[in-house]
XYZ file of C-alpha atoms in Angstrom:
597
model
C 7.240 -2.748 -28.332
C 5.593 -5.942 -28.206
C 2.049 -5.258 -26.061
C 1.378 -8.926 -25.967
C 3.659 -9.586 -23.726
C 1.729 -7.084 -20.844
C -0.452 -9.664 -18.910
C -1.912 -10.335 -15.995
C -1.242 -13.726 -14.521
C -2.858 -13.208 -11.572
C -6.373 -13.473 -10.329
C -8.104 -10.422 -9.860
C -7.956 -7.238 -12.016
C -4.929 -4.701 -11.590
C -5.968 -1.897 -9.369
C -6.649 1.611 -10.337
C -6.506 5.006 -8.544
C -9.336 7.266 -8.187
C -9.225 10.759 -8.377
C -11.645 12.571 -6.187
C -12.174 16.463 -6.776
C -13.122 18.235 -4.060
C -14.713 21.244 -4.222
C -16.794 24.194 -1.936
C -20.198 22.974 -2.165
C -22.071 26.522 -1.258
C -23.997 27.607 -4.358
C -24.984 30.801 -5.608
C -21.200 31.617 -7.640
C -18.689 30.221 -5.090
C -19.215 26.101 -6.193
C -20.048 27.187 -9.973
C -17.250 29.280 -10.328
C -14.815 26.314 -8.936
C -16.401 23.759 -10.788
C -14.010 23.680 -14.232
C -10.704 24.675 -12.126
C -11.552 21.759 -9.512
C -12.268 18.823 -12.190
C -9.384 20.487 -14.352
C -7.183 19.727 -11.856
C -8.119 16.285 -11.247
C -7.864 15.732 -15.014
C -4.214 16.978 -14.743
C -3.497 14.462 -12.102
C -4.945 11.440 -13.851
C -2.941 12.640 -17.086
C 0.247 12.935 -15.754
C -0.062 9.376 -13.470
C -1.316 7.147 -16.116
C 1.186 8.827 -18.108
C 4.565 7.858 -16.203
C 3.113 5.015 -14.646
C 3.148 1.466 -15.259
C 2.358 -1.808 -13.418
C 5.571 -4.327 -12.870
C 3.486 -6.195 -15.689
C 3.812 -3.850 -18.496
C -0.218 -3.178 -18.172
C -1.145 0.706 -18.132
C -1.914 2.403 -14.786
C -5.598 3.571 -15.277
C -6.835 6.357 -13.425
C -10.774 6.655 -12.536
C -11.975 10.240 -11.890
C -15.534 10.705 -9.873
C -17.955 11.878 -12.329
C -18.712 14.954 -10.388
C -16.688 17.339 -8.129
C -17.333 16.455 -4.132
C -19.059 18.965 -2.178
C -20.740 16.928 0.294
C -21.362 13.431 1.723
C -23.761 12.537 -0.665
C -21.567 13.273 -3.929
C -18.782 11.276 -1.662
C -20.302 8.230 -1.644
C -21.293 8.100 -5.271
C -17.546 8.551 -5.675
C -16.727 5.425 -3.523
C -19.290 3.415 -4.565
C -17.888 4.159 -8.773
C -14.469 3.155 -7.584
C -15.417 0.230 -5.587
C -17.227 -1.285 -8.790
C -14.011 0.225 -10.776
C -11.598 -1.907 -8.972
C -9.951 1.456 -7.490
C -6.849 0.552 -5.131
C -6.010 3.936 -4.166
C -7.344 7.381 -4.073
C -5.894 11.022 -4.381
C -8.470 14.092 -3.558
C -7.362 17.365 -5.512
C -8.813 20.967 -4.739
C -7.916 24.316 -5.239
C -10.246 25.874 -2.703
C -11.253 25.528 0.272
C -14.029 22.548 1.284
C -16.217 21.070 3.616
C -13.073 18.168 4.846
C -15.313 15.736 7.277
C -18.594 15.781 4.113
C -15.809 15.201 1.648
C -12.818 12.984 2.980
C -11.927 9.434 2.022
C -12.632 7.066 4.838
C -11.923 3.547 3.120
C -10.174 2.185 6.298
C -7.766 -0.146 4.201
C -7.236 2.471 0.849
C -3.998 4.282 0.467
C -5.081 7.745 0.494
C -3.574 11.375 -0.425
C -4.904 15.052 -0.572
C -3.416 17.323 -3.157
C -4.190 21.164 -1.704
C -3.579 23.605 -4.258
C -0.881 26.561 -3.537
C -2.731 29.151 -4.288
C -4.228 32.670 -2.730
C -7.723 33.300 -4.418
C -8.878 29.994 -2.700
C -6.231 28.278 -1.418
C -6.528 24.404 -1.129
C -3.979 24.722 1.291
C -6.424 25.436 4.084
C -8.806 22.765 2.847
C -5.388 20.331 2.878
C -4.759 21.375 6.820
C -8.337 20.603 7.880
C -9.154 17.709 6.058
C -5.488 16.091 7.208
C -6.502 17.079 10.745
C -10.017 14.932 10.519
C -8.220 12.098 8.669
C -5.677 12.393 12.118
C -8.462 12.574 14.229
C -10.387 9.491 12.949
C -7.318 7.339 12.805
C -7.340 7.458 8.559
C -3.276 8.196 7.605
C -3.184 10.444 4.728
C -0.442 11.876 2.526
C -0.324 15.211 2.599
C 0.778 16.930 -1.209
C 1.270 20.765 -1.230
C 3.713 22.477 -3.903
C 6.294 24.735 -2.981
C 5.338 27.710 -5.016
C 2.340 29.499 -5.271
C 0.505 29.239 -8.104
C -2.220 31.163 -10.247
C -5.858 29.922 -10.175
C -6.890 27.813 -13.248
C -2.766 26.470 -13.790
C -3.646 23.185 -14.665
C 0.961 22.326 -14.881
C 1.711 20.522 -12.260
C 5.151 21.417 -10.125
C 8.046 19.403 -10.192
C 7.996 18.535 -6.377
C 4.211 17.676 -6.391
C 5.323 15.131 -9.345
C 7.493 13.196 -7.114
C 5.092 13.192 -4.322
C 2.396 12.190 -6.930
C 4.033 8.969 -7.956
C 6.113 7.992 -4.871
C 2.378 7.202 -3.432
C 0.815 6.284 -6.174
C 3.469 3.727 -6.422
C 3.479 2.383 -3.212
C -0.247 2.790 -2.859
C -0.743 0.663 -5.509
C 2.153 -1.848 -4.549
C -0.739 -1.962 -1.372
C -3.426 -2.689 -3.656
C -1.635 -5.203 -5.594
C -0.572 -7.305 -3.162
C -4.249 -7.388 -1.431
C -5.782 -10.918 -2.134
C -2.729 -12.701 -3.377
C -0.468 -15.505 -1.989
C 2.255 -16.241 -1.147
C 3.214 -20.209 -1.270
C 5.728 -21.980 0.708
C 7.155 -24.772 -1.269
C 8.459 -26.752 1.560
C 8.799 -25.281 5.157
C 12.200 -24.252 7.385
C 15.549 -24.592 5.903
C 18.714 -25.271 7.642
C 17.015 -23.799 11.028
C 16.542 -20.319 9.117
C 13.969 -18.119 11.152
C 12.905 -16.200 8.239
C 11.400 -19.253 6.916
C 8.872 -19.582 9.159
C 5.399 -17.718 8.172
C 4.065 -15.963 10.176
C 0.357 -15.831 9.220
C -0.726 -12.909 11.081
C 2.411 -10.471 9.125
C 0.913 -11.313 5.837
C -2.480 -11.358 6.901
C -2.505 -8.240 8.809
C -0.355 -6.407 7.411
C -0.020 -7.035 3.521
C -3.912 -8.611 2.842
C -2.215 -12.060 2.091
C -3.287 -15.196 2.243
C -0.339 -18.042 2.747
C -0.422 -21.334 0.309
C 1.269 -24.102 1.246
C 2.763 -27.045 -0.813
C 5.003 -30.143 0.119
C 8.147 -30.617 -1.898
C 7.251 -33.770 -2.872
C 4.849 -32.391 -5.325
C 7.313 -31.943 -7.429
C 8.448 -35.563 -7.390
C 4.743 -36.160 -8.215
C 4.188 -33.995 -11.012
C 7.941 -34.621 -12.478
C 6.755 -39.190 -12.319
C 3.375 -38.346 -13.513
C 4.530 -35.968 -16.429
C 1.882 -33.122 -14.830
C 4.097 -30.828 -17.014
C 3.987 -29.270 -20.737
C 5.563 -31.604 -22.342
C 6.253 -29.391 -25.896
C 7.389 -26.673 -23.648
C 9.655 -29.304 -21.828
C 11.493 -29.773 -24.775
C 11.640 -26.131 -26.064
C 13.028 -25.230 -22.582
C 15.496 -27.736 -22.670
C 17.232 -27.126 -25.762
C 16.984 -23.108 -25.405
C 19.181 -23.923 -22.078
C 21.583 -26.201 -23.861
C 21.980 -23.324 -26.396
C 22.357 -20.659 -24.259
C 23.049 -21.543 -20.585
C 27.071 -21.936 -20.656
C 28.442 -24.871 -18.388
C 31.038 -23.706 -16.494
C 33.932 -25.221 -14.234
C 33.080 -27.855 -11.826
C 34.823 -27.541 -9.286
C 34.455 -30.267 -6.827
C 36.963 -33.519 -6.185
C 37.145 -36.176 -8.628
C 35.420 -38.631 -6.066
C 32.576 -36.193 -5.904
C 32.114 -35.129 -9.777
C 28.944 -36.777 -10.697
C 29.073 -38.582 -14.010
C 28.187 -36.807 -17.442
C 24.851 -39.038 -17.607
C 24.258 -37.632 -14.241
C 24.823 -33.999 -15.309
C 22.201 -34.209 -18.070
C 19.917 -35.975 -16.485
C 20.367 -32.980 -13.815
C 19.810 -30.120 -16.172
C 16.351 -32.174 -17.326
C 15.295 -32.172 -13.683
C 16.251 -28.231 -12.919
C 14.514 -27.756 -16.201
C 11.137 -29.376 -15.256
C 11.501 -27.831 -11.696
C 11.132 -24.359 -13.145
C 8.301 -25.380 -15.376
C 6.302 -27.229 -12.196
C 6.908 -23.777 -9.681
C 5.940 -21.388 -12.191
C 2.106 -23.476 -12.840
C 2.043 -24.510 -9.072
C 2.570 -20.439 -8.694
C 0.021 -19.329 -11.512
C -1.328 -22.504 -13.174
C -1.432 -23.416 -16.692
C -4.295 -24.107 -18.885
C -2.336 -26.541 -20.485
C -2.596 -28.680 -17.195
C -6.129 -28.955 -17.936
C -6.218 -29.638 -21.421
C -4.322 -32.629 -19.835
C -6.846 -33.752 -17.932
C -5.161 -31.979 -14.077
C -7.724 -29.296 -13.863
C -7.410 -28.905 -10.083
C -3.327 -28.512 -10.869
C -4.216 -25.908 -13.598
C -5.382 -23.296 -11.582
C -2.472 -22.741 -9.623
C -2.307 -20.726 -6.149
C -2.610 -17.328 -7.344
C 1.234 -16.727 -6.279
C 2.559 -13.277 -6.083
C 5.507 -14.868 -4.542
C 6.854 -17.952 -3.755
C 9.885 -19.804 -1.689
C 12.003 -23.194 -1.687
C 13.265 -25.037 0.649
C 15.263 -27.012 -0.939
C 18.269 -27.146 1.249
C 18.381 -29.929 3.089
C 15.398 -32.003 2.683
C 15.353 -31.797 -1.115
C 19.272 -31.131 -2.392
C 20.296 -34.292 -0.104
C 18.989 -36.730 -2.432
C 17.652 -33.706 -5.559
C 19.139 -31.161 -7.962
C 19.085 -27.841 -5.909
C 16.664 -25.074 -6.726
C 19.484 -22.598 -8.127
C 18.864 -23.315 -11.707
C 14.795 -23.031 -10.995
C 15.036 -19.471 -9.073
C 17.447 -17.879 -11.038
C 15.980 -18.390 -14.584
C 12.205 -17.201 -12.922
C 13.753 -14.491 -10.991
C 14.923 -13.157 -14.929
C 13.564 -11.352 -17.216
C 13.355 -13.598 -19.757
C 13.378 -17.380 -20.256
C 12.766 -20.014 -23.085
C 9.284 -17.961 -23.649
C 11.217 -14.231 -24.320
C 11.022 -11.255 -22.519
C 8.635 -11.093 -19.522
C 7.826 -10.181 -15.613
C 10.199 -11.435 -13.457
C 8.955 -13.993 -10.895
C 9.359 -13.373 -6.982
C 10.966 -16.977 -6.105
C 13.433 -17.369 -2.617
C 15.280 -19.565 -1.772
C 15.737 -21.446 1.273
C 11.872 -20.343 1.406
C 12.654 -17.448 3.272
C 9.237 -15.649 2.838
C 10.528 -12.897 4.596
C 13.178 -11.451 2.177
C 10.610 -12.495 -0.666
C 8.074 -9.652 0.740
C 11.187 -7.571 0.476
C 12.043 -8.909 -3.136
C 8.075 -8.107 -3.605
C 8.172 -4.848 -2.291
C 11.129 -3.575 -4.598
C 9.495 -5.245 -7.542
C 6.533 -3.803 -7.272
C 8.012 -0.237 -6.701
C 10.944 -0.481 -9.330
C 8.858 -3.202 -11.983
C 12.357 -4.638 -12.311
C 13.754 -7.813 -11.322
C 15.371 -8.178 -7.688
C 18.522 -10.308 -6.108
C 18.462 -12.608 -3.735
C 21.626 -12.490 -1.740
C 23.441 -13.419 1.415
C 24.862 -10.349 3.085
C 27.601 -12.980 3.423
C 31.312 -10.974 4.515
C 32.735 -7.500 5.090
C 35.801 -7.024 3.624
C 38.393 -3.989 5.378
C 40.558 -2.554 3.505
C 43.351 -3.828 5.573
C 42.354 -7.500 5.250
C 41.596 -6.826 1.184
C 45.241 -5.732 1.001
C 46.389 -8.677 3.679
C 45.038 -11.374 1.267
C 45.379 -10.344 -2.231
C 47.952 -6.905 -1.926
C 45.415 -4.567 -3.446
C 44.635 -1.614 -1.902
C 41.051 -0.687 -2.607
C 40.523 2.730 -3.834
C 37.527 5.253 -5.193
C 33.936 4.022 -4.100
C 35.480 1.106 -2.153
C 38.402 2.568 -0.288
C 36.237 2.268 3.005
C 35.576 -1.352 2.954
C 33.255 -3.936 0.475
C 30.078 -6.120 1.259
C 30.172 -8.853 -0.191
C 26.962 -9.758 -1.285
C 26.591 -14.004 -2.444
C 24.288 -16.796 -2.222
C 23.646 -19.996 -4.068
C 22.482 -19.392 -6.991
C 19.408 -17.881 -7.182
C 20.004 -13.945 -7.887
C 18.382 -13.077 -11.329
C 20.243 -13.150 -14.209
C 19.335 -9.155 -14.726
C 22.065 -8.724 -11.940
C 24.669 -9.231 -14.049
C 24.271 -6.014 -15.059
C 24.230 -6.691 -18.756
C 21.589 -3.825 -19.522
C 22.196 -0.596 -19.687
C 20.429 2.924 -19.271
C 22.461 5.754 -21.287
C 25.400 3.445 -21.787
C 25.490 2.966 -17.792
C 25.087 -0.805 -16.323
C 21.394 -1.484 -15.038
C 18.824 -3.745 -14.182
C 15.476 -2.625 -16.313
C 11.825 -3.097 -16.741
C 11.299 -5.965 -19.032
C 9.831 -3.931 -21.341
C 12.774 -2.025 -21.754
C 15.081 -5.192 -22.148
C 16.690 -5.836 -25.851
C 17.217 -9.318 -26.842
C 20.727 -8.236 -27.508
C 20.895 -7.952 -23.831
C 19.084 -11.016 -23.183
C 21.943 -12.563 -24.851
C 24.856 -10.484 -22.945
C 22.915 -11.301 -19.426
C 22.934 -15.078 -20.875
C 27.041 -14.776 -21.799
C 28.058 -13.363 -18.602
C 26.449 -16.483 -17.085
C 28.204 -19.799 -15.845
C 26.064 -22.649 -14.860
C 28.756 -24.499 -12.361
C 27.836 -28.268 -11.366
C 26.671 -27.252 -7.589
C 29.249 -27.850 -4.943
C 29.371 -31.170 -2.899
C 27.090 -30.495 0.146
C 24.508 -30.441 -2.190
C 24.906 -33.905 -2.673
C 22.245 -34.373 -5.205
C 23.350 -32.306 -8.017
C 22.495 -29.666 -9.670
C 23.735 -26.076 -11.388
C 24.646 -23.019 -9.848
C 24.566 -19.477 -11.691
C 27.917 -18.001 -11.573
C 28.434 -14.358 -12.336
C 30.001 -10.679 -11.151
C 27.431 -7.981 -11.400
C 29.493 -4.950 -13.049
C 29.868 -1.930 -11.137
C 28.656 1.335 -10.780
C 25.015 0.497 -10.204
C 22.725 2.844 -7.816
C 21.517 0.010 -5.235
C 19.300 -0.167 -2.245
C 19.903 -3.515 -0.190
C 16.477 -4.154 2.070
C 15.320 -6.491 4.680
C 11.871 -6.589 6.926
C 12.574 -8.425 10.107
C 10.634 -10.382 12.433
C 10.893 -8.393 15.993
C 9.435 -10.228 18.807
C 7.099 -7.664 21.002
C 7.320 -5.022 17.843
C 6.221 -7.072 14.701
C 7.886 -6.492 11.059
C 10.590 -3.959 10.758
C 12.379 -2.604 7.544
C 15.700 -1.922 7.230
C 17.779 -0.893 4.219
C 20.809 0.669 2.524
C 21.333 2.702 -0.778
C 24.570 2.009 -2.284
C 26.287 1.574 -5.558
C 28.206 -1.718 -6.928
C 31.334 -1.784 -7.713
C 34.235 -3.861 -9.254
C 37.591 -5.021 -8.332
C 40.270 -6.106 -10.124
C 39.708 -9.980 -11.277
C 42.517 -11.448 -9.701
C 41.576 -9.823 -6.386
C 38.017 -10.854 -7.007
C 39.127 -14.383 -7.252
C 40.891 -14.084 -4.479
C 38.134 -13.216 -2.494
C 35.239 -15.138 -4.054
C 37.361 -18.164 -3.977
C 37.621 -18.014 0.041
C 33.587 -18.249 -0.110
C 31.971 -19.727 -3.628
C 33.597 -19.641 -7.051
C 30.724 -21.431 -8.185
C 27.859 -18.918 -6.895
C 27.029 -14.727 -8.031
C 28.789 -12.213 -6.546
C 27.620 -8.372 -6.105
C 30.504 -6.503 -4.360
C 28.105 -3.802 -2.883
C 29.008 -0.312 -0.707
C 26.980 1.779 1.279
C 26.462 5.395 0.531
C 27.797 7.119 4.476
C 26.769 9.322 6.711
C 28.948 9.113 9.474
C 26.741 8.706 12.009
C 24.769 5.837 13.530
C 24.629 2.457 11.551
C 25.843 4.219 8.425
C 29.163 5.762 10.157
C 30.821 2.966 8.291
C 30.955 0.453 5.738
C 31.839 -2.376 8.983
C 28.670 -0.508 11.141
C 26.217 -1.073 8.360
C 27.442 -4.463 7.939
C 27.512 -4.892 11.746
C 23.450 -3.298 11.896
C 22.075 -6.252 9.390
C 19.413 -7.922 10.922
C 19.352 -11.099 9.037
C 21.478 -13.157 6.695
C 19.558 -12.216 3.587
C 18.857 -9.363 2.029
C 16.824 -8.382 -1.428
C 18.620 -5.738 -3.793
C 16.507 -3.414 -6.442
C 18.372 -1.749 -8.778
C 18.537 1.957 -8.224
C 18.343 4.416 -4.975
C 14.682 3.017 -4.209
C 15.052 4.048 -0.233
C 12.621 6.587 -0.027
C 9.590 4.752 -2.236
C 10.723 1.593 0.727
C 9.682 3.864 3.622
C 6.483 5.377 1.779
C 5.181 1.616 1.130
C 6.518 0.834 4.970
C 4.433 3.481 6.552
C 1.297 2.644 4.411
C 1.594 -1.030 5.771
C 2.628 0.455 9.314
C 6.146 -1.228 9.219
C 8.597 0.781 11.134
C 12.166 1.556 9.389
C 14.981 0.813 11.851
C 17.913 1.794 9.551
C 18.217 3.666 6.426
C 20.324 5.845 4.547
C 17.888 8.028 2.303
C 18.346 12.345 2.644
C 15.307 13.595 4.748
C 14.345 15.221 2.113
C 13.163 12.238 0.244
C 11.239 10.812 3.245
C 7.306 10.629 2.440
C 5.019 9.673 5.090
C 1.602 10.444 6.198
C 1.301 13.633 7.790
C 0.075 12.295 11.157
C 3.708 11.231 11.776
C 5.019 14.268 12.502
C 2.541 14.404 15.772
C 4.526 12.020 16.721
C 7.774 13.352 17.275
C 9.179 15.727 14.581
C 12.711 15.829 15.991
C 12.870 11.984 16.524
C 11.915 10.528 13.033
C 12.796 6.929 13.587
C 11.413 6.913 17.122
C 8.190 9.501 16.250
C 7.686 5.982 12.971
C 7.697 3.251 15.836
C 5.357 5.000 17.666
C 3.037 6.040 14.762
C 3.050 2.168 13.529
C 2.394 1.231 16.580
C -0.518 3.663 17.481
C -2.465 3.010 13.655
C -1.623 -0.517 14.059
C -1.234 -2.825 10.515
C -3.446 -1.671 7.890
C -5.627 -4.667 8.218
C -5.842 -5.696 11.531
């Protein structure tokens, strides 16, 4: 494995998570006699996290432990006042015993925060766990609540298998919270086509994510591409990497239409330098400065970024596909690394989603319209095939131009199964497949000035989750989302189908695991339930790490799929309304408020 490739290319350092041990701080035997099971524990914890945890860039998740147990106020606020200097993101209080919970809680307003009470019976944590979650209620401060289902023996330093899943389900999303704190997100362009989800909304990524918004004008890149503000060397690199390995494919439009083959590579030079100008307007580039651009050089500290493009650009430009597929990848002309967060149409909206899965799953996401429902009856109307297995109930077809990562071919594999992985994981043997299941198609005639489109069916039999926050006027952001599985038709039915929309654009045929009730009653009803055009898709059932990261931001869930069981949230939700989950989440978000307002 290849370390050099794990950086940071973002401002700030990558957050940690501090472990607190909390212990009874009477003296005279009952604190000394705690004191090595207590910090033993929080060892444990720390272990096993930094262990099985990575950030989506390949860097280690360090853990920070307080140098002493917590007994009292004082010993709290040395703890806080270490991980503030530490860079600490998130925190996670252990104890076996019972403690003094209003001397010893976390009360960091805007830090993810979790309590992990001990099942035991000579002191049990458990107690502590109840109280302390009770203050943390009272004073308005969410906490998870992490309590193993078996009772164990005092000094056990294993940790169960159910407290490991509650473990890193919040330390993920509690340090997808931290992560995104600070950073941007940069419009390149404004509205496309009339597309609500284009329009930022300041106050959503300032009050509820810790965003700032950048904004740039398209013609920036028009600027930069006249001026050369560009790597030249790497210019060239990137340009014959994509001749050698990005496979034209059919072009499909009129002969009046087909632009010329001067046209075409002067197209693929522009697509090329468009990727090169995003990424450094997104993170800068040192070699900007060594150019003599050191304002350009620095960048905008991008965690993720939209394009326009469509209309105001691919009227008279090459469209963006070429530029937000190859930086939504794993890999480019420069190897293996972290995928980008780029949308298209600059729909910032489903690029928080695309963030959100990215930084819970470290792999890349797709950008798709949820674009048709297929029945079974109109499958076997049009082509004569009558679906059967994990489609028999009805496909989504799941399309948009051009920009889904090249990962979503599903090229990779996990145990012989196709999959979309962490770049670290990622051969260059499957570089190479991902690359070969690829056509770049000349783009289509309304976008009348040129360009390529990526052109690919993702395999089937992929665990999915499809996601979407919304804009609700009078409620704020809501999530919705949908764990499926991909699948795969026959190819002449495929072409049938894809045909009717885009032969030239990537196609995920996608369907929703069922319930039978509500919006998953049916493939149509889920379908029917979207909120928006878009959607983002993470490989892998990610539903229930979605609605732990939702509730820490205080972003309702309208619609999802995931088994109860799997549903994480703090425990003051339940006050809310134990037999009415969805309703008892509204309130909740509504009562806390967004985590940084």
């Amino acid at each position: 494995m290849n370390s050099s490739r794990f950086v940071n290319r973002l401002q700030g350092d990558m957050p940690k998570i501090g472990i607190r041990p909390i212990i009874d701080g009477r003296r005279g035997g009952i604190r000394e006699s705690l004191e090595e099971p207590t910090m033993n524990m929080a060892i444990a914890c720390a272990k096993f996290l930094s262990e099985n945890l990575r950030h989506s860039n390949g860097l280690p998740v360090e853990c920070v432990i307080a140098d002493t147990t917590i007994g009292g106020v004082a010993e709290a606020a040395r703890a806080a006042e270490k991980f503030r200097k530490e860079g600490v993101g998130v925190t996670i209080s252990v104890t076996p015993s019972w403690c003094y919970p209003l001397e010893t809680i976390d009360t960091d307003p805007f830090m993810p925060k979790a309590i992990w009470g001990f099942n035991g019976t000579e002191r049990p944590g458990a107690v502590y766990l109840a109280s302390a979650l009770g203050a943390h209620n009272q004073k308005g401060l969410p906490a998870f609540s992490i309590y193993g289902k078996d009772v164990q023996d005092m000094g056990d330093s294993s940790i169960p298998e159910d407290v490991q899943e509650k473990l890193l389900r919040f330390a993920k999303a509690g340090l997808a919270v931290a992560t995104m704190r600070g950073k941007s997100y940069l419009a390149l362009g404004t509205v496309s086509m009339g597309i609500a989800g284009c329009i930022v909304d300041e106050s959503f990524f300032q009050d509820y994510l810790g965003m700032r918004n950048e904004y740039v004008d398209m013609t920036e890149f028009v600027r930069r591409m006249e001026r050369g503000i560009y790597d030249k060397e790497e210019f060239e690199r990137a340009l014959a990497w994509t001749k050698e390995n990005c496979h034209i494919g059919a072009d499909v439009n009129p002969p009046e239409l087909k632009r010329t083959d001067e046209q075409k590579e002067q197209d693929l030079e522009t697509v090329v330098k468009m990727t090169l100008i995003a990424r450094d307007l997104m993170i800068g580039n040192p070699k900007l400065a060594e150019m003599g651009y050191e304002e350009e050089a620095l960048g905008h500290n991008a965690i993720a970024a939209g394009f326009q493009g469509q209309r105001a650009w691919t009227d008279h430009f090459p469209n963006g596909d070429f530029m937000e597929a190859i930086l939504t990848s794993s890999f480019d002309w420069n190897g293996i690394r972290e995928p980008f967060i780029m949308a298209t149409e600059n729909d910032n909206l489903n690029a928080v989603t695309m963030l959100f899965g990215h930084l819970l799953t470290n792999s890349a996401q797709i950008f798709a319209d949820v674009r048709t429902y297929w029945s079974p009856e109109a499958v076997k109307r049009v082509t004569g095939h009558e679906l059967t297995g994990p489609a028999a109930g009805g496909i989504i077809h799941l399309i948009n131009s051009g920009p889904a990562a090249l990962d979503a071919t599903g090229e990779q594999t996990i145990n012989g199964q196709p999959a979309m992985k962490p770049f670290w994981d990622i051969t260059d043997d499957e570089v190479k497949k991902c690359l070969d299941a690829t056509k770049w198609c000349p783009a289509v005639d309304f976008f009348r000035g040129g360009g390529y489109s990526t052109d690919f069916t993702t395999r089937g039999g992929m665990p999915m989750t499809i996601a979407r926050i919304n804009l609700i006027k009078g409620v704020g952001p809501v999530l919705q989302l949908a764990e499926g599985y991909s699948v795969e038709l026959p190819e002449d039915v495929h072409d049938v189908l894809d045909q009717r929309s885009n032969p030239t654009w990537p196609t995920t045929w996608f369907v929703p695991k069922l319930t039978g009730k509500g919006a998953f009653k049916d493939v149509y009803t889920v379908m029917n339930n979207w909120g928006s055009n878009h959607c983002a898709v993470s490989y892998g059932h990610v539903g229930g790490d979605l609605i732990t990261l939702a509730s820490m931001l205080r972003i309702p869930v309208c619609m999802h799929n995931v088994p109860e069981d799997q549903i994480f949230r703090p425990s003051a939700w339940s006050a809310f309304g134990v037999n009415e989950p969805v309703g008892a989440d509204y309130r909740a978000c509504s009562t806390f408020g967004p985590l940084y307002r």
